[in-house]
Amino acid sequence: MYNPMLTRRRMLRNLAAAGATAAAGAAALAACSGGSGAKATKAGANYKPGSAGLKVKLGPEVEGVLYPDPFDSPRVRTFERFADGSKSFRVVGPTYPGLDYATNSFAQWLEKATGVKVQYDVVPGGEEGRPKINAMISSGNLPDAFLNGLNQYFTRSEVALYGQQGLFMPTDQLIDENCPEHLDLFKFRPELRPYLTAPDGKMYGFGYTSECYHCFSAGVRMWVDQEWLDKLGLEHPKTSDDLHAMLVAFRDRNPSGLSGTIPMSDARPSAIGGADGGGMINYLLSAFTYPAENYIDKQGDNLLFTPVQDSYREGLKWIRTLFAEKLIDPNAFTQTPAQLKGKLMNAKGPLVGAHYAYSTVVDFDPSPHSMFHKMAPLAPVTGPDGKAYIPWRHEPYASNGLVISSKCQDPVAMARWADAMIGVYGTLSQWQGPQGGKNNTFSWAAKGDKGIDGRQATWATKQVDPDQKNTGWWSYGPINNLVDVRHSQSADPAKSLEPTLYRFGRLYEPFAISKDRYFSEPIYTADQASQLSEVETNLANHLAQSTAQFCLGQLDINDDGAWQRYKEKFKQIGSEKYLQIQSDAMKASK
């Protein structure tokens, strides 16, 4: 199960190690170039972003494509072939079972459409491929480019680090002169360009954005058994008191009629934090306080550490009463997702009334009497002040989808190659396989087809022969997956999970924490990452242990002494240092 905080800690460890790798790589490049570094990196060194004019025109729209109104994204356009195939570029890319770049439908289409001939070197993404990537960087044996997708090889911080060391080429001038699709995308999302800009004021990559609307609040997404509510004649709760009453009814009136039922539960690992209470605890806390994923509540230029705030304690006091009244499964802190699923998919009927899931724990089954169709989204509940404080991701789901190295033989060709991919047609072809090929899996939607959000659809997924694999690249290159592109996929609510998850987002958005309180992850230096890596892990472990102990009554949340010791331990671990590093990085990234 995806765990953003564990992924983040791994990222920090990798960035800390990348400092030495970058230094070795820069030295290797300098040696290869007679001590002057790679001359290609000098291009655009003093360039002011936005100061050059486009040399390539934006292509015409594809006729006959339907859109919802409004459509908050660039439209589907064509582009002209611009290369003759006389040069062969070396590009490092990730893989998945069944992907063969030599015969892949999208790779073949991309070469024919652009004229760019590519030799693909396959290196697994993530931790598996990191030793090989590090060896390339430190030796200076760089390809022309890396397909980076959503941080397959490099985070924003690593791209900035390697770019400033001269290993990756600055891309602002390349984009301004050669990438009309990128510039069109930036018009719709002006925040993308600064988000991908390093502290030195330069971009070192090409765009990738994937706006998953339902993911913005997935860290606290709760489900409830609608059949249980209907049997007891209960409405969905709106306040913390209503939720308490619902759980009491589940406990005392047992709508399943089975033994061993529990009103509410969760599992580990959960979607938020290593073990800090997970989605269920943070959902409950949100009736009292802002349970930030990164433990930071941004108040202007001041950063507050959320787990030690008085409102956080009040939330824990309430949650403790729920545990004490046997309304929440005491195994929520220790059971696995598989064990929770077993309780929900029990052959005689579900044993849990409400539960957390990043997407869904039960099997998605489109049949009308399946367990999935008995579940319904559980909306946020307000607390004593009449509000809820739902964590909501306000920053872009963005990264450097492609980076070109200082050894790239033709940066303009690579820039235009990246731009071909980030257009909507290139994006859909990258996911689904291009139209016209035997492995094509998408078509344009017909009038009246409904998208994920219930509006006019733009595109539809076709039924795929199980033997027809090797169609697209998943999302390994630059893509434009803005919300309206994603939601314009034709979707039948009876057969697709996506409309239900979209409905979740709509339920949670009115309670979302304001954008000005959201701490957007900055770009870190290697030294900052080294310091954060250890302290953040220790903070999370202390929070995890203490949360479980307070909720289960092993520590008394009403004891001022116990609360004070809990707060002092955070200081001893380094909570103040943690906030200072984050503050410094935030200011440097502005």
mmCIF file of C-alpha atoms in Angstrom, residues 350-483:
data_model
loop_
_atom_site.group_PDB
_atom_site.id
_atom_site.type_symbol
_atom_site.label_atom_id
_atom_site.label_comp_id
_atom_site.label_asym_id
_atom_site.label_seq_id
_atom_site.Cartn_x
_atom_site.Cartn_y
_atom_site.Cartn_z
ATOM 1 C CA PRO A 350 -18.970 -7.845 7.019
ATOM 2 C CA LEU A 351 -17.712 -7.599 10.590
ATOM 3 C CA VAL A 352 -16.745 -3.900 10.375
ATOM 4 C CA GLY A 353 -19.114 -0.954 9.995
ATOM 5 C CA ALA A 354 -16.691 1.814 8.988
ATOM 6 C CA HIS A 355 -13.077 1.688 7.882
ATOM 7 C CA TYR A 356 -10.279 3.633 6.224
ATOM 8 C CA ALA A 357 -8.901 2.871 2.756
ATOM 9 C CA TYR A 358 -6.704 4.912 0.428
ATOM 10 C CA SER A 359 -8.808 3.568 -2.439
ATOM 11 C CA THR A 360 -10.723 0.467 -1.390
ATOM 12 C CA VAL A 361 -9.985 -2.487 0.873
ATOM 13 C CA VAL A 362 -12.800 -4.695 -0.399
ATOM 14 C CA ASP A 363 -12.595 -6.125 -3.897
ATOM 15 C CA PHE A 364 -14.034 -3.849 -6.554
ATOM 16 C CA ASP A 365 -16.843 -5.882 -8.057
ATOM 17 C CA PRO A 366 -19.282 -4.156 -10.435
ATOM 18 C CA SER A 367 -22.121 -6.603 -9.687
ATOM 19 C CA PRO A 368 -24.953 -4.809 -7.830
ATOM 20 C CA HIS A 369 -24.952 -7.110 -4.776
ATOM 21 C CA SER A 370 -21.192 -7.124 -4.208
ATOM 22 C CA MET A 371 -19.597 -6.059 -0.938
ATOM 23 C CA PHE A 372 -18.207 -2.985 -2.670
ATOM 24 C CA HIS A 373 -21.686 -1.741 -3.499
ATOM 25 C CA LYS A 374 -22.706 -2.033 0.133
ATOM 26 C CA MET A 375 -20.081 0.535 1.059
ATOM 27 C CA ALA A 376 -20.540 4.304 0.842
ATOM 28 C CA PRO A 377 -18.277 7.320 1.343
ATOM 29 C CA LEU A 378 -18.271 8.596 4.919
ATOM 30 C CA ALA A 379 -18.137 12.383 4.800
ATOM 31 C CA PRO A 380 -16.061 14.450 7.249
ATOM 32 C CA VAL A 381 -17.718 15.328 10.548
ATOM 33 C CA THR A 382 -17.428 18.673 12.271
ATOM 34 C CA GLY A 383 -16.209 19.089 15.825
ATOM 35 C CA PRO A 384 -17.026 21.386 18.739
ATOM 36 C CA ASP A 385 -16.227 24.555 16.769
ATOM 37 C CA GLY A 386 -18.519 23.525 13.904
ATOM 38 C CA LYS A 387 -15.621 22.908 11.528
ATOM 39 C CA ALA A 388 -13.592 20.056 10.069
ATOM 40 C CA TYR A 389 -9.940 20.349 9.009
ATOM 41 C CA ILE A 390 -9.408 17.861 6.209
ATOM 42 C CA PRO A 391 -5.799 17.497 4.982
ATOM 43 C CA TRP A 392 -5.854 18.379 1.282
ATOM 44 C CA ARG A 393 -2.899 18.297 -1.072
ATOM 45 C CA HIS A 394 -2.719 21.758 -2.613
ATOM 46 C CA GLU A 395 0.623 21.364 -4.403
ATOM 47 C CA PRO A 396 0.932 20.021 -7.951
ATOM 48 C CA TYR A 397 1.350 16.317 -8.572
ATOM 49 C CA ALA A 398 4.309 17.222 -10.741
ATOM 50 C CA SER A 399 7.891 16.271 -11.462
ATOM 51 C CA ASN A 400 10.547 16.505 -14.155
ATOM 52 C CA GLY A 401 9.175 13.930 -16.592
ATOM 53 C CA LEU A 402 12.312 13.983 -18.710
ATOM 54 C CA VAL A 403 15.784 15.366 -18.004
ATOM 55 C CA ILE A 404 18.518 15.828 -20.586
ATOM 56 C CA SER A 405 22.131 15.450 -19.594
ATOM 57 C CA SER A 406 24.996 17.795 -20.289
ATOM 58 C CA LYS A 407 26.202 15.199 -22.811
ATOM 59 C CA CYS A 408 23.042 15.431 -24.933
ATOM 60 C CA GLN A 409 24.087 15.689 -28.590
ATOM 61 C CA ASP A 410 21.032 17.687 -29.718
ATOM 62 C CA PRO A 411 19.109 19.358 -26.861
ATOM 63 C CA VAL A 412 16.600 20.990 -29.236
ATOM 64 C CA ALA A 413 15.558 17.618 -30.672
ATOM 65 C CA MET A 414 15.152 16.180 -27.180
ATOM 66 C CA ALA A 415 13.116 19.235 -26.108
ATOM 67 C CA ARG A 416 10.723 18.821 -29.024
ATOM 68 C CA TRP A 417 10.558 15.072 -28.366
ATOM 69 C CA ALA A 418 9.485 15.831 -24.776
ATOM 70 C CA ASP A 419 6.937 18.364 -26.017
ATOM 71 C CA ALA A 420 5.364 15.800 -28.332
ATOM 72 C CA MET A 421 4.720 13.562 -25.322
ATOM 73 C CA ILE A 422 3.194 16.216 -23.062
ATOM 74 C CA GLY A 423 0.455 17.145 -25.534
ATOM 75 C CA VAL A 424 -2.901 15.540 -24.734
ATOM 76 C CA TYR A 425 -2.691 13.172 -27.695
ATOM 77 C CA GLY A 426 0.849 12.200 -26.750
ATOM 78 C CA THR A 427 -0.256 11.706 -23.152
ATOM 79 C CA LEU A 428 -3.177 9.441 -24.041
ATOM 80 C CA SER A 429 -1.043 7.489 -26.493
ATOM 81 C CA GLN A 430 1.637 7.041 -23.834
ATOM 82 C CA TRP A 431 -0.905 5.540 -21.430
ATOM 83 C CA GLN A 432 -3.068 3.594 -23.831
ATOM 84 C CA GLY A 433 -1.093 3.008 -27.019
ATOM 85 C CA PRO A 434 -1.519 5.258 -30.072
ATOM 86 C CA GLN A 435 -4.593 5.150 -32.258
ATOM 87 C CA GLY A 436 -4.350 3.086 -35.402
ATOM 88 C CA GLY A 437 -2.073 0.384 -33.998
ATOM 89 C CA LYS A 438 -3.162 -3.145 -33.178
ATOM 90 C CA ASN A 439 -2.600 -2.470 -29.486
ATOM 91 C CA ASN A 440 -4.542 0.794 -29.354
ATOM 92 C CA THR A 441 -6.770 0.948 -26.287
ATOM 93 C CA PHE A 442 -8.441 4.355 -26.515
ATOM 94 C CA SER A 443 -10.898 6.110 -28.784
ATOM 95 C CA TRP A 444 -12.632 9.482 -28.821
ATOM 96 C CA ALA A 445 -15.845 9.604 -26.822
ATOM 97 C CA ALA A 446 -19.234 9.968 -28.479
ATOM 98 C CA LYS A 447 -21.677 12.746 -27.730
ATOM 99 C CA GLY A 448 -23.515 11.957 -24.519
ATOM 100 C CA ASP A 449 -20.796 9.729 -23.081
ATOM 101 C CA LYS A 450 -20.225 10.708 -19.464
ATOM 102 C CA GLY A 451 -16.818 11.229 -17.928
ATOM 103 C CA ILE A 452 -15.665 10.416 -14.409
ATOM 104 C CA ASP A 453 -17.153 13.692 -13.152
ATOM 105 C CA GLY A 454 -20.476 13.157 -14.960
ATOM 106 C CA ARG A 455 -19.821 15.717 -17.715
ATOM 107 C CA GLN A 456 -19.228 15.116 -21.437
ATOM 108 C CA ALA A 457 -16.387 12.665 -21.935
ATOM 109 C CA THR A 458 -13.463 13.275 -24.307
ATOM 110 C CA TRP A 459 -11.931 9.823 -24.560
ATOM 111 C CA ALA A 460 -12.788 6.225 -23.775
ATOM 112 C CA THR A 461 -10.805 3.098 -22.988
ATOM 113 C CA LYS A 462 -11.456 0.245 -25.408
ATOM 114 C CA GLN A 463 -11.645 -3.415 -24.461
ATOM 115 C CA VAL A 464 -8.151 -4.879 -24.766
ATOM 116 C CA ASP A 465 -7.233 -8.377 -25.858
ATOM 117 C CA PRO A 466 -5.416 -9.917 -22.833
ATOM 118 C CA ASP A 467 -2.576 -10.959 -25.163
ATOM 119 C CA GLN A 468 -2.085 -7.401 -26.388
ATOM 120 C CA LYS A 469 0.386 -5.998 -23.916
ATOM 121 C CA ASN A 470 3.288 -3.668 -24.616
ATOM 122 C CA THR A 471 1.003 -0.831 -25.703
ATOM 123 C CA GLY A 472 2.132 2.263 -23.823
ATOM 124 C CA TRP A 473 4.700 3.326 -21.246
ATOM 125 C CA TRP A 474 2.371 3.802 -18.318
ATOM 126 C CA SER A 475 3.568 7.340 -17.456
ATOM 127 C CA TYR A 476 7.332 7.224 -17.894
ATOM 128 C CA GLY A 477 7.712 10.375 -19.974
ATOM 129 C CA PRO A 478 6.334 13.927 -19.795
ATOM 130 C CA ILE A 479 2.530 13.889 -19.544
ATOM 131 C CA ASN A 480 -0.390 16.265 -19.118
ATOM 132 C CA ASN A 481 -2.873 14.581 -16.801
ATOM 133 C CA LEU A 482 -4.667 17.671 -15.523
ATOM 134 C CA VAL A 483 -7.923 17.035 -13.700
#
